mmCIF file of C-alpha atoms in Angstrom:
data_model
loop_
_atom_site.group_PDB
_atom_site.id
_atom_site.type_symbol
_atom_site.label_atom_id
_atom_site.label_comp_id
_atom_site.label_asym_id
_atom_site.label_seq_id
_atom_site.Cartn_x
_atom_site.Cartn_y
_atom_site.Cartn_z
ATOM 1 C CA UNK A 1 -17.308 15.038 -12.011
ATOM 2 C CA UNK A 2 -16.805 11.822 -10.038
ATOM 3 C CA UNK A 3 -20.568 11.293 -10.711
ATOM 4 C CA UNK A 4 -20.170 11.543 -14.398
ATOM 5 C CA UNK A 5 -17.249 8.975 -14.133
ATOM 6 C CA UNK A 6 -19.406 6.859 -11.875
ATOM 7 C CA UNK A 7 -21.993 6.799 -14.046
ATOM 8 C CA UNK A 8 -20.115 5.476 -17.339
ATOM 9 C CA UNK A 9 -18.358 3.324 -15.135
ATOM 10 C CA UNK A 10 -21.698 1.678 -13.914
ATOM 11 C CA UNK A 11 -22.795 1.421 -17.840
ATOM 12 C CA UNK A 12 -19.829 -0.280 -18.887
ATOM 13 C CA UNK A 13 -20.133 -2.719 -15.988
ATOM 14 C CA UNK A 14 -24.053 -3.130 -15.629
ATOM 15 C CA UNK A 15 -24.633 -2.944 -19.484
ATOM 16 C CA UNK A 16 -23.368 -5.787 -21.889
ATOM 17 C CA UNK A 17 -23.991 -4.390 -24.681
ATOM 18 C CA UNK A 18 -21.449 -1.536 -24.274
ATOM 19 C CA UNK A 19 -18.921 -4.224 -22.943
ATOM 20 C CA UNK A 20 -19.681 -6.066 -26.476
ATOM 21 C CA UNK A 21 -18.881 -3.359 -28.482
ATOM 22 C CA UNK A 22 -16.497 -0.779 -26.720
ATOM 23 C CA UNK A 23 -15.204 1.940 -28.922
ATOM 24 C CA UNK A 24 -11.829 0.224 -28.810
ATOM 25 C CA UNK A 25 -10.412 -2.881 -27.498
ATOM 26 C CA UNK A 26 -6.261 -3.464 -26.208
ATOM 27 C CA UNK A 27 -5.773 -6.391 -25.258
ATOM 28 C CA UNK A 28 -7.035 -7.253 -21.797
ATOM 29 C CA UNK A 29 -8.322 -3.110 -21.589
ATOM 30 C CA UNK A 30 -11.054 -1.487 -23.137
ATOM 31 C CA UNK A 31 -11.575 1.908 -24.059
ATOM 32 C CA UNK A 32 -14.904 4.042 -24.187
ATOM 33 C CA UNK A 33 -15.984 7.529 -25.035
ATOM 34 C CA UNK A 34 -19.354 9.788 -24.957
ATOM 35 C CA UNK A 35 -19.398 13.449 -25.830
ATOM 36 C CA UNK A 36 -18.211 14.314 -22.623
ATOM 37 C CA UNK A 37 -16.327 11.723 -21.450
ATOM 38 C CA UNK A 38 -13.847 8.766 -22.133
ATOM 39 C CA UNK A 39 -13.243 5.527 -19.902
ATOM 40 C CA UNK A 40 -9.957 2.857 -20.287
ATOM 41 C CA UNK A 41 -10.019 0.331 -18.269
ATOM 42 C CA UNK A 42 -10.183 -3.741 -17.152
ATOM 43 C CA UNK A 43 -12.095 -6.218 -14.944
ATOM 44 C CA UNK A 44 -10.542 -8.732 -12.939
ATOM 45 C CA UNK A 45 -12.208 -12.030 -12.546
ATOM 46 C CA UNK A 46 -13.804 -11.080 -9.206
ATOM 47 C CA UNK A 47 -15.667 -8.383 -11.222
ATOM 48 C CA UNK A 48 -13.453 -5.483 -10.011
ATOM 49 C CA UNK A 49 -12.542 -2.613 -12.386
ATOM 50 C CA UNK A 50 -9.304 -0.504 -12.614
ATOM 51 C CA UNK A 51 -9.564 2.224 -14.968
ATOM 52 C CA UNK A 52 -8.326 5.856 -16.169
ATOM 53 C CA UNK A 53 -10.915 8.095 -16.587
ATOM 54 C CA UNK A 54 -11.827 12.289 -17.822
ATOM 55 C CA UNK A 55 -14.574 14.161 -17.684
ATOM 56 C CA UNK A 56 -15.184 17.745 -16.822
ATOM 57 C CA UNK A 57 -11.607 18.785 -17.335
ATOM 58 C CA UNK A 58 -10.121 16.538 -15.450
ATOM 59 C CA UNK A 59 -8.795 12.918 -15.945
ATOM 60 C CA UNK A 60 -7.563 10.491 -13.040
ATOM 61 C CA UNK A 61 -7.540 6.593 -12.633
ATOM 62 C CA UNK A 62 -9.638 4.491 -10.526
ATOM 63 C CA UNK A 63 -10.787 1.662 -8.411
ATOM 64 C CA UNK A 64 -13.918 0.319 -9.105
ATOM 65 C CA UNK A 65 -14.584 -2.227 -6.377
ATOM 66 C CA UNK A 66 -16.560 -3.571 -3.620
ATOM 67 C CA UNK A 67 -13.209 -4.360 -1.118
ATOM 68 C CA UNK A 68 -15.121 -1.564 1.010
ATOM 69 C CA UNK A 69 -14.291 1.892 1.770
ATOM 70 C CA UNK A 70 -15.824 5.012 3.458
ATOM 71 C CA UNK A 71 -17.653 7.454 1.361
ATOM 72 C CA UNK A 72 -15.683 10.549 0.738
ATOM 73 C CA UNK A 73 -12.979 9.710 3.490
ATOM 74 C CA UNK A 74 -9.478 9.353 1.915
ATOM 75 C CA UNK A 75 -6.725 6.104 1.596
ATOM 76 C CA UNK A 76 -3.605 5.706 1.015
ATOM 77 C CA UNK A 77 -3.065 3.080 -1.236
ATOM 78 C CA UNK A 78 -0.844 0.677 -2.680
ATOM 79 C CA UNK A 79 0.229 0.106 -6.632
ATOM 80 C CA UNK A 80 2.758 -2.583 -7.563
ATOM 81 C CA UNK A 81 3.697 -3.673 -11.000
ATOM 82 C CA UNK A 82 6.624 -5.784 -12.396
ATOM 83 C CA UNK A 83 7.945 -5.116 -16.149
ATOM 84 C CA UNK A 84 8.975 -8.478 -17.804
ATOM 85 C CA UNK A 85 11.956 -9.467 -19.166
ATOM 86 C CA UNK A 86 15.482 -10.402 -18.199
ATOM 87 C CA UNK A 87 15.810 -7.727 -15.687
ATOM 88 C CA UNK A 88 12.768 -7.057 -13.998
ATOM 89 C CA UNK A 89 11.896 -3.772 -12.193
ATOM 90 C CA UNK A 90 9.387 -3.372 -9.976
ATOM 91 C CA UNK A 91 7.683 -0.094 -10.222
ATOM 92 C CA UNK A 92 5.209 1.107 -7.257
ATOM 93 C CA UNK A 93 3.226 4.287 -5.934
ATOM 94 C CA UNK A 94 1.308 5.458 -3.450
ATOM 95 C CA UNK A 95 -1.489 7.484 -4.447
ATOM 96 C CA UNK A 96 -3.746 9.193 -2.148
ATOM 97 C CA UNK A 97 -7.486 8.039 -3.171
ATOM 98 C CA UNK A 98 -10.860 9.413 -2.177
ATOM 99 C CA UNK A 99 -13.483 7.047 -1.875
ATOM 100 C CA UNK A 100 -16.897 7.556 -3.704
ATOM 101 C CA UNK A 101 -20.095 6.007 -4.056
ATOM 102 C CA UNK A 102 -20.593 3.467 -6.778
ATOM 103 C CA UNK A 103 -24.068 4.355 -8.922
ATOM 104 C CA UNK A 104 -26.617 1.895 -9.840
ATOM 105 C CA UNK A 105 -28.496 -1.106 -7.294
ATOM 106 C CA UNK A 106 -25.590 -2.584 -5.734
ATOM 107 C CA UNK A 107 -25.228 -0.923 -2.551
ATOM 108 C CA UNK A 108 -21.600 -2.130 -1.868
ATOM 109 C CA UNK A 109 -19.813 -1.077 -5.019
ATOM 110 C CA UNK A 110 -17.062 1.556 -4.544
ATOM 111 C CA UNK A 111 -15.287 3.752 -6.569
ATOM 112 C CA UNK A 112 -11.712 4.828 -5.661
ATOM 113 C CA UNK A 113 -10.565 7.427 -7.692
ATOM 114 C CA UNK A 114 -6.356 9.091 -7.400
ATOM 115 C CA UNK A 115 -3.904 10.795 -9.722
ATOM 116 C CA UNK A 116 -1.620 9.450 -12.288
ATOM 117 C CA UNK A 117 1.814 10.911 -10.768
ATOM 118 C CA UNK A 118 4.050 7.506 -11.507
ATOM 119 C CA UNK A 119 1.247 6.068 -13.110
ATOM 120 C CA UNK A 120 2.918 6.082 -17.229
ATOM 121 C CA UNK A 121 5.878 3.831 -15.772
ATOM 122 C CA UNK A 122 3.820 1.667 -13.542
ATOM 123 C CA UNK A 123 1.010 0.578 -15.991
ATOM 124 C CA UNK A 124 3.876 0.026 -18.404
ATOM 125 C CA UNK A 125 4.092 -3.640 -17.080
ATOM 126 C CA UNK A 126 1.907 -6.898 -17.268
ATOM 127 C CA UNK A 127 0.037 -7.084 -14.293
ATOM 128 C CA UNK A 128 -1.174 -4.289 -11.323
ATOM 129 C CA UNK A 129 -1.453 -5.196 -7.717
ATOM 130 C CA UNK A 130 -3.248 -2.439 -5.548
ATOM 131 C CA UNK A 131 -3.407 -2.792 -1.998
ATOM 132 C CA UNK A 132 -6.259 -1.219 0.188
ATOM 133 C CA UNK A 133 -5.917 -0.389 3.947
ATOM 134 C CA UNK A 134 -9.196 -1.754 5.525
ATOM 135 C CA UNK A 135 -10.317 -0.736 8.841
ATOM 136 C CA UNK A 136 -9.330 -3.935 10.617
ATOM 137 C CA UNK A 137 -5.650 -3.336 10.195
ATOM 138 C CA UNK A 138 -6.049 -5.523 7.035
ATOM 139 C CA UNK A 139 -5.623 -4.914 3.396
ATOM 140 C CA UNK A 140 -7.705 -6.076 0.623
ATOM 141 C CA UNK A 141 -5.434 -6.558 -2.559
ATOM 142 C CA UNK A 142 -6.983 -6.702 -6.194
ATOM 143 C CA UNK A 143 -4.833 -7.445 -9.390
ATOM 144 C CA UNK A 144 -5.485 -6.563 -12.554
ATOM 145 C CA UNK A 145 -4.024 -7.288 -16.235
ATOM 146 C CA UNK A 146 -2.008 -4.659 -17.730
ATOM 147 C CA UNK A 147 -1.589 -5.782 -21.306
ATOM 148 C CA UNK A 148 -3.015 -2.908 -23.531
ATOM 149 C CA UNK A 149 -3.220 -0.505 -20.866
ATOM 150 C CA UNK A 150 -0.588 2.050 -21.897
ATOM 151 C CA UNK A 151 -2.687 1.808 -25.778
ATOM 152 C CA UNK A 152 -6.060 2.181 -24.297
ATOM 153 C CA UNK A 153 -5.321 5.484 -21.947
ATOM 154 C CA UNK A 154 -3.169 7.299 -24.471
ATOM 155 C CA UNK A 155 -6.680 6.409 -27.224
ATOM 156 C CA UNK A 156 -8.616 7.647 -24.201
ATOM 157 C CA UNK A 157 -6.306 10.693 -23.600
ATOM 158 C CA UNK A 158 -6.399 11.492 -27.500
ATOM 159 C CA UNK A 159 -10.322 10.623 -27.443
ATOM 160 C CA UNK A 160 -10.172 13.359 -24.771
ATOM 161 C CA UNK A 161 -7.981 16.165 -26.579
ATOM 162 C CA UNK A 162 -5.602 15.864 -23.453
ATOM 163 C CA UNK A 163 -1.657 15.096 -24.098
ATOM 164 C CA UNK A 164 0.310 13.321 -21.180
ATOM 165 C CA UNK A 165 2.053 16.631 -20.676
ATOM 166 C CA UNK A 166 -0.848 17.933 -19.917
ATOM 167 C CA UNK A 167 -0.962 15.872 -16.432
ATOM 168 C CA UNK A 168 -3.666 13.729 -14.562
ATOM 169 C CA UNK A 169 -3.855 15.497 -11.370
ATOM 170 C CA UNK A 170 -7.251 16.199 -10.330
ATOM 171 C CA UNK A 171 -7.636 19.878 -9.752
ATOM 172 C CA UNK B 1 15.805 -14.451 6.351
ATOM 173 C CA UNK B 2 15.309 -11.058 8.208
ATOM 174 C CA UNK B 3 13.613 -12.361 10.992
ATOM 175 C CA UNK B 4 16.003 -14.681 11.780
ATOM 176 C CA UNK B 5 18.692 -12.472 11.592
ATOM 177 C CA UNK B 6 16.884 -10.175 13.896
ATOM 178 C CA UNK B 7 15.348 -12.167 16.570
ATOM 179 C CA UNK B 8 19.602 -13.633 16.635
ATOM 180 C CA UNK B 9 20.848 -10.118 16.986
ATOM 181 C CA UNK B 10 18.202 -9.305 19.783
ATOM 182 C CA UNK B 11 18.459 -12.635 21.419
ATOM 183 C CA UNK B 12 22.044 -11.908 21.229
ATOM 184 C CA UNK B 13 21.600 -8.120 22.744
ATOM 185 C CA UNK B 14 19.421 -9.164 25.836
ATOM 186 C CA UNK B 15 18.495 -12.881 25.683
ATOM 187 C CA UNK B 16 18.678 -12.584 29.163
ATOM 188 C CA UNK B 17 16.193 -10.134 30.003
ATOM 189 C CA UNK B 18 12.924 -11.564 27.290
ATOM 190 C CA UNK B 19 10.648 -13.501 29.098
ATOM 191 C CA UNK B 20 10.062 -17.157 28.209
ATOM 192 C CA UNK B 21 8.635 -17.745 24.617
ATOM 193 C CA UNK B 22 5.530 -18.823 24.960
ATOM 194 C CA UNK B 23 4.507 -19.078 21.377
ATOM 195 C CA UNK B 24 1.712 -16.474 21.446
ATOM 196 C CA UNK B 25 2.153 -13.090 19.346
ATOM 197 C CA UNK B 26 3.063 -10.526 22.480
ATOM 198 C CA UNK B 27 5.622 -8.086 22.400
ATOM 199 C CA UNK B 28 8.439 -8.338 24.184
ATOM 200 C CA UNK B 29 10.917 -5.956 26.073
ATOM 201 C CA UNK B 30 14.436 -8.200 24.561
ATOM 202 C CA UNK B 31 16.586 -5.771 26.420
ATOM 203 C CA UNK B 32 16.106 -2.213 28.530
ATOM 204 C CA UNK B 33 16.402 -0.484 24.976
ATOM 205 C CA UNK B 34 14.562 -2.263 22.960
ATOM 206 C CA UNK B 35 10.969 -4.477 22.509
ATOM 207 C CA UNK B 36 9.804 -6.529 19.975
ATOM 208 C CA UNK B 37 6.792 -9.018 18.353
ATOM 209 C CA UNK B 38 7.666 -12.178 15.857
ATOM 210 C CA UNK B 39 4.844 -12.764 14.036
ATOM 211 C CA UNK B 40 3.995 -16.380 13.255
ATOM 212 C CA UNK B 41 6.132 -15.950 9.486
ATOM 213 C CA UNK B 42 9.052 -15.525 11.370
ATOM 214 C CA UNK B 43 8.587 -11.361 10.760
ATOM 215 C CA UNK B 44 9.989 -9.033 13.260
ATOM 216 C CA UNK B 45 8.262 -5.780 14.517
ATOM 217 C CA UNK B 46 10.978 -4.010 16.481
ATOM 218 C CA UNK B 47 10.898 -0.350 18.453
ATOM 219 C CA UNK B 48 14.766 0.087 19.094
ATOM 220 C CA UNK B 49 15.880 3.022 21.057
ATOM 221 C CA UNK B 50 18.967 2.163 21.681
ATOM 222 C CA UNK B 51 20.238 4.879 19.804
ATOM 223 C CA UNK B 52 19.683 8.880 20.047
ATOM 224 C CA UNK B 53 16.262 8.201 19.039
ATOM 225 C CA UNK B 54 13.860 5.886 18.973
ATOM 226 C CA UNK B 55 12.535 4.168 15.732
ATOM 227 C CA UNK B 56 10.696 0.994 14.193
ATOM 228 C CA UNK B 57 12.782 -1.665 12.697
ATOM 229 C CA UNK B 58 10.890 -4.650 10.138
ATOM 230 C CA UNK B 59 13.205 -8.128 9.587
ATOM 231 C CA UNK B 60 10.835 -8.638 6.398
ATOM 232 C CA UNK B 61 11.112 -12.487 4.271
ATOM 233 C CA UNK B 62 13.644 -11.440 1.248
ATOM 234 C CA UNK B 63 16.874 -9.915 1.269
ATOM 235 C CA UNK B 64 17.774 -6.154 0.380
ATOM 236 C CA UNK B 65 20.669 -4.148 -0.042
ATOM 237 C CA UNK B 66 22.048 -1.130 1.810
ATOM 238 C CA UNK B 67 20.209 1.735 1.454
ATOM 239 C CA UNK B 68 17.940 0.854 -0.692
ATOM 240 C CA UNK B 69 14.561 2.747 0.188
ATOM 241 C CA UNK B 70 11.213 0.736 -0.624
ATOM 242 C CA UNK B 71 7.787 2.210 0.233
ATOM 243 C CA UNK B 72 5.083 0.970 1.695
ATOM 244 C CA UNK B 73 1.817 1.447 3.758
ATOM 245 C CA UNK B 74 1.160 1.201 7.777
ATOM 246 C CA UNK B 75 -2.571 0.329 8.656
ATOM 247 C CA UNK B 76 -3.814 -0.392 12.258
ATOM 248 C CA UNK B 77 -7.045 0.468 13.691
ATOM 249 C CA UNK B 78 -5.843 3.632 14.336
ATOM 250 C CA UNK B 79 -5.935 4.194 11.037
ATOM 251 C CA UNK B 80 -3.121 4.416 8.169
ATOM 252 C CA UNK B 81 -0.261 6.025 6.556
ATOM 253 C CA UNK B 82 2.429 5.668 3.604
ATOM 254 C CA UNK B 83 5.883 5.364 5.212
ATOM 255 C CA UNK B 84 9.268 4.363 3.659
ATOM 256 C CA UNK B 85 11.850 1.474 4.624
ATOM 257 C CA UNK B 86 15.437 1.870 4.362
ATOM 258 C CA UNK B 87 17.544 -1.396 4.173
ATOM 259 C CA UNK B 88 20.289 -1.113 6.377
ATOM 260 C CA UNK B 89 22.873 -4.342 6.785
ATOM 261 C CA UNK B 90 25.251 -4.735 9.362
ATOM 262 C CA UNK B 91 27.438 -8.292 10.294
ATOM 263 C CA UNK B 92 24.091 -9.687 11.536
ATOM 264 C CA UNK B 93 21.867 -9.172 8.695
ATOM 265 C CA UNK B 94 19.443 -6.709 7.283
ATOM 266 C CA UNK B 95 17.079 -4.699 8.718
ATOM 267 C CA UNK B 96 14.389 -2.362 7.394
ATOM 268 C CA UNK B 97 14.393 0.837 9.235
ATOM 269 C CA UNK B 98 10.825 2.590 9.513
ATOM 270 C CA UNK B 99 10.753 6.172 8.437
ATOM 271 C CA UNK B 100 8.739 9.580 7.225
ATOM 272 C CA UNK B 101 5.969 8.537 8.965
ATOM 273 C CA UNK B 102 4.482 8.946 12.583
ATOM 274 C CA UNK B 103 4.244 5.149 13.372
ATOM 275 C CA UNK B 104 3.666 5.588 16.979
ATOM 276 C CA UNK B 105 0.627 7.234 16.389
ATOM 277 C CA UNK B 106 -0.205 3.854 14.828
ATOM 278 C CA UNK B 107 -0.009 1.635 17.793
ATOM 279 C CA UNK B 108 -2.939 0.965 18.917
ATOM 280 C CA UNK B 109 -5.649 -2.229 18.489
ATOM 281 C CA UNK B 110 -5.218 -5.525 18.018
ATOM 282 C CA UNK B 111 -2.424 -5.511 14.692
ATOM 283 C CA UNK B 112 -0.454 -3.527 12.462
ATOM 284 C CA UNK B 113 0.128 -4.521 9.068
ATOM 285 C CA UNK B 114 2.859 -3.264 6.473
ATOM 286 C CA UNK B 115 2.006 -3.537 2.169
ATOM 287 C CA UNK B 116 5.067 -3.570 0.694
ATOM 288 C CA UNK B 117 6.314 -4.518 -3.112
ATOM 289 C CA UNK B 118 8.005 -7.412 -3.797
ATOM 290 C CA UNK B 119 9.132 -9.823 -6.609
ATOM 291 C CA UNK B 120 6.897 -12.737 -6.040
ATOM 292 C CA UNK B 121 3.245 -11.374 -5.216
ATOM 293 C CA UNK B 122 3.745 -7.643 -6.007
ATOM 294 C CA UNK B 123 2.175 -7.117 -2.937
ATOM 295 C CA UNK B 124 3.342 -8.492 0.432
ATOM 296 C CA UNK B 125 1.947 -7.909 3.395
ATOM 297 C CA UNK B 126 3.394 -8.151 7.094
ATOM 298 C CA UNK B 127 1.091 -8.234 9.738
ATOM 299 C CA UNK B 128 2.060 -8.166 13.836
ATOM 300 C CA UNK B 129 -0.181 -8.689 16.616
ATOM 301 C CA UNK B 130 -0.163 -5.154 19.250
ATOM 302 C CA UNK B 131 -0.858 -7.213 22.304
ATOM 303 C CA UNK B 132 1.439 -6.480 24.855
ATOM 304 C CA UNK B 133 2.639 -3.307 22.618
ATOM 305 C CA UNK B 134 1.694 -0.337 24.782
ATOM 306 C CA UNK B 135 3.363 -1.566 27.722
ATOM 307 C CA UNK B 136 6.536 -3.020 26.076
ATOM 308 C CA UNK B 137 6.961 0.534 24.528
ATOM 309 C CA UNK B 138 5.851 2.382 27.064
ATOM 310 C CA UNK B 139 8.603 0.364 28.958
ATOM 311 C CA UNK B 140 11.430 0.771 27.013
ATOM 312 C CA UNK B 141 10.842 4.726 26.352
ATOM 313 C CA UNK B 142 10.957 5.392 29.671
ATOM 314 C CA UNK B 143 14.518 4.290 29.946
ATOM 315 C CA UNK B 144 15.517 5.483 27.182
ATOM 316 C CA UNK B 145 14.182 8.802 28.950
ATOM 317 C CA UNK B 146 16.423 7.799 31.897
ATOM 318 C CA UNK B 147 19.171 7.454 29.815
ATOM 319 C CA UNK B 148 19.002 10.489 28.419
ATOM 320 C CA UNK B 149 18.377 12.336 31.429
ATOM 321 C CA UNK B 150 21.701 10.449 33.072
ATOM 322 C CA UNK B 151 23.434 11.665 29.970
ATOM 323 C CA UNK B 152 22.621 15.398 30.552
ATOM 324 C CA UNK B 153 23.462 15.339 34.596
ATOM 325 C CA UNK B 154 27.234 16.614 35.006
#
C-alpha cells in the first residue's frame, strides 16, 4: 500500500504536468485521485511534501522528504500548528511514523507515513511545523502551509468514499 | 527566563559544592542531590534526586503555568522517545519536570535534544551537551542510594 502511495506521490512531484492540472486545487494544497487512489497535499519551498493519502483501504498522512530516515525503522515525530486569531492555540501531536523508501531516481527521498489521531484539529491552522529526530541527537524541522488543507483532505476523503468517522489509522 | 531561575535556585542549593565555571558545556554535580548542564541559551538540563525519586528537570526560554503538561520529543544517540513536561512553579521560578518516558535510557553520546511547541517557531528545540553526564549522574545516584539506605537503618 505504501508503494501505491509512493508511487502517486513520486508522479505528482516528478511530473509537471499532473502538478499543472491536479484534480482540485485549495489554496496552498492540492488534491489528486486515480481509480484506486487519492493524494492531498503541499510542497514547501525546499521541495518537501506533506500530504494525506488512501489507497488499499487505508488512508494516513505523510512526509515526503529527503531530511533522512532509516528504511522501515520507526520515529517519533513532532507536529506543531498555531490557529490564528485573537487567541491563539497551539495544537500539537506526536505520531509514530514508519519510514519508507521514496520511488523514482533520487536515491535520498523519503517517505514518512503516520496516522491522523489529532490530525482534524491540528491541520485546522495556517502553517505545520514537523520535527524529525535524526540520528545525531538533532532534529530536522520542515514547515509547511496549511491554508486549504482541511478542503483538500475532506475532497480527498469524499474522492475516496471514506467519512472522517470512519478514522485514518492504518490497519 | 527558566534558566535563570534555575541555575539561581541550584546555585542557591549548593553553590558551594559546583566546580568553577569554566564556560564549556559539562555537567555538573551543584549539590550531593543533584547535577546539571547550561547549555550556551542559558537552558538548563537538570537530574534532581533530591526527592523520593529521581527525575529530569528542563528551565526552557518562555514562561508556563502550573501544571500545564506540554509534549515533546527526547533524541540522543541512543536513540529517541516522546515524553511529556509538566510546568511546575515554586517562589524561584518554573521548572519543566520530565515525565512518561525512560530518559535515562537516553543518556548517552555527545547531546540530548528536546522538540517542543511553542508560540514563536512552532517548533523549539533545546539541545545539551552529555559530556561529563555519566559521571555527574552516576555521582549523584549513588547518594541518593546512600540516603535512602540511611533512611531505612533503625
Amino acid at each position: 500500500m505504501f508503494r501505491t502511495i509512493a508511487l502517486m506521490i513520486m508522479a505528482v512531484s516528478a511530473a509537471s504536468a499532473a502538478i499543472a492540472e491536479p484534480d482540485q486545487t485549495f489554496g496552498q494544497w492540492r488534491a489528486s485521485a486515480d481509480a484506486t487512489s487519492v493524494l492531498a497535499y503541499t510542497q514547501n519551498e525546499s521541495g518537501a511534501q506533506f500530504g494525506f493519502g488512501c489507497s488499499d483501504g487505508r488512508c494516513f498522512y505523510y512526509l515526503y522528504t529527503r531530511a533522512g530516515c532509516v528504511v522501515d525503522r520507526q520515529y517519533d515525530l513532532l507536529l506543531s500548528s498555531q490557529t490564528a486569531g485573537d487567541a491563539p492555540q497551539i495544537h500539537s501531536a506526536f505520531p509514530r511514523a514508519v519510514c519508507g523508501a521514496g520511488e523514482g531516481d533520487d536515491a535520498d527521498l523519503r517517505a514518512l507515513y503516520f496516522d491522523g489521531q489529532n490530525m482534524p484539529a491540528l491541520i485546522a491552522a495556517s502553517v505545520v511545523a514537523i520535527a524529525i529526530p535524526a540520528e545525531d541527537s538533532q532534529f530536522r524541522v520542515s514547515k509547511f502551509s496549511l491554508e486549504g488543507a482541511s478542503a483538500a483532505v475532506t475532497w480527498a476523503r469524499a474522492r475516496y468514499g471514506q467519512t472522517p468517522a470512519s478514522g485514518d489509522a492504518p490497519q | 527566563m527558566f534558566g535563570a531561575i534555575t541555575i539561581m535556585a541550584m546555585a542557591a542549593a549548593g553553590a558551594a559544592a559546583a566546580p568553577a565555571n569554566d564556560g564549556a558545556e559539562r555537567w555538573r554535580v551543584s549539590e550531593p542531590l543533584a547535577a546539571y548542564v547550561e547549555n550556551s541559551s542559558g537552558e538548563v538540563l537538570a537530574l534532581d534526586c533530591i526527592r523520593a525519586s529521581c527525575r529530569y528537570l528542563l528551565a526552557l526560554k518562555g514562561d508556563c503555568q502550573e501544571g500545564t503538561l506540554f509534549g515533546t520529543i527526547v533524541n540522543s544517540q541512543a536513540g529517541e522517545t516522546p515524553a511529556t513536561l509538566k510546568c511546575h512553579t515554586n517562589s524561584k521560578g518554573n521548572v519543566l519536570i520530565v515525565g512518561d518516558a525512560d530518559v535515562g535510557r537516553l543518556m548517552s553520546g555527545d547531546h540530548i535534544a528536546f522538540a517542543y511547541p511553542q508560540t514563536e517557531s512552532l517548533i523549539a528545540v533545546a539541545r545539551f551537551s552529555l559530556a561529563g553526564a555519566s559521571e555527574a549522574i552516576a555521582t549523584v545516584v549513588a547518594n541518593a542510594k546512600q540516603r535512602d539506605a540511611a533512611a531505612a537503618t533503625p
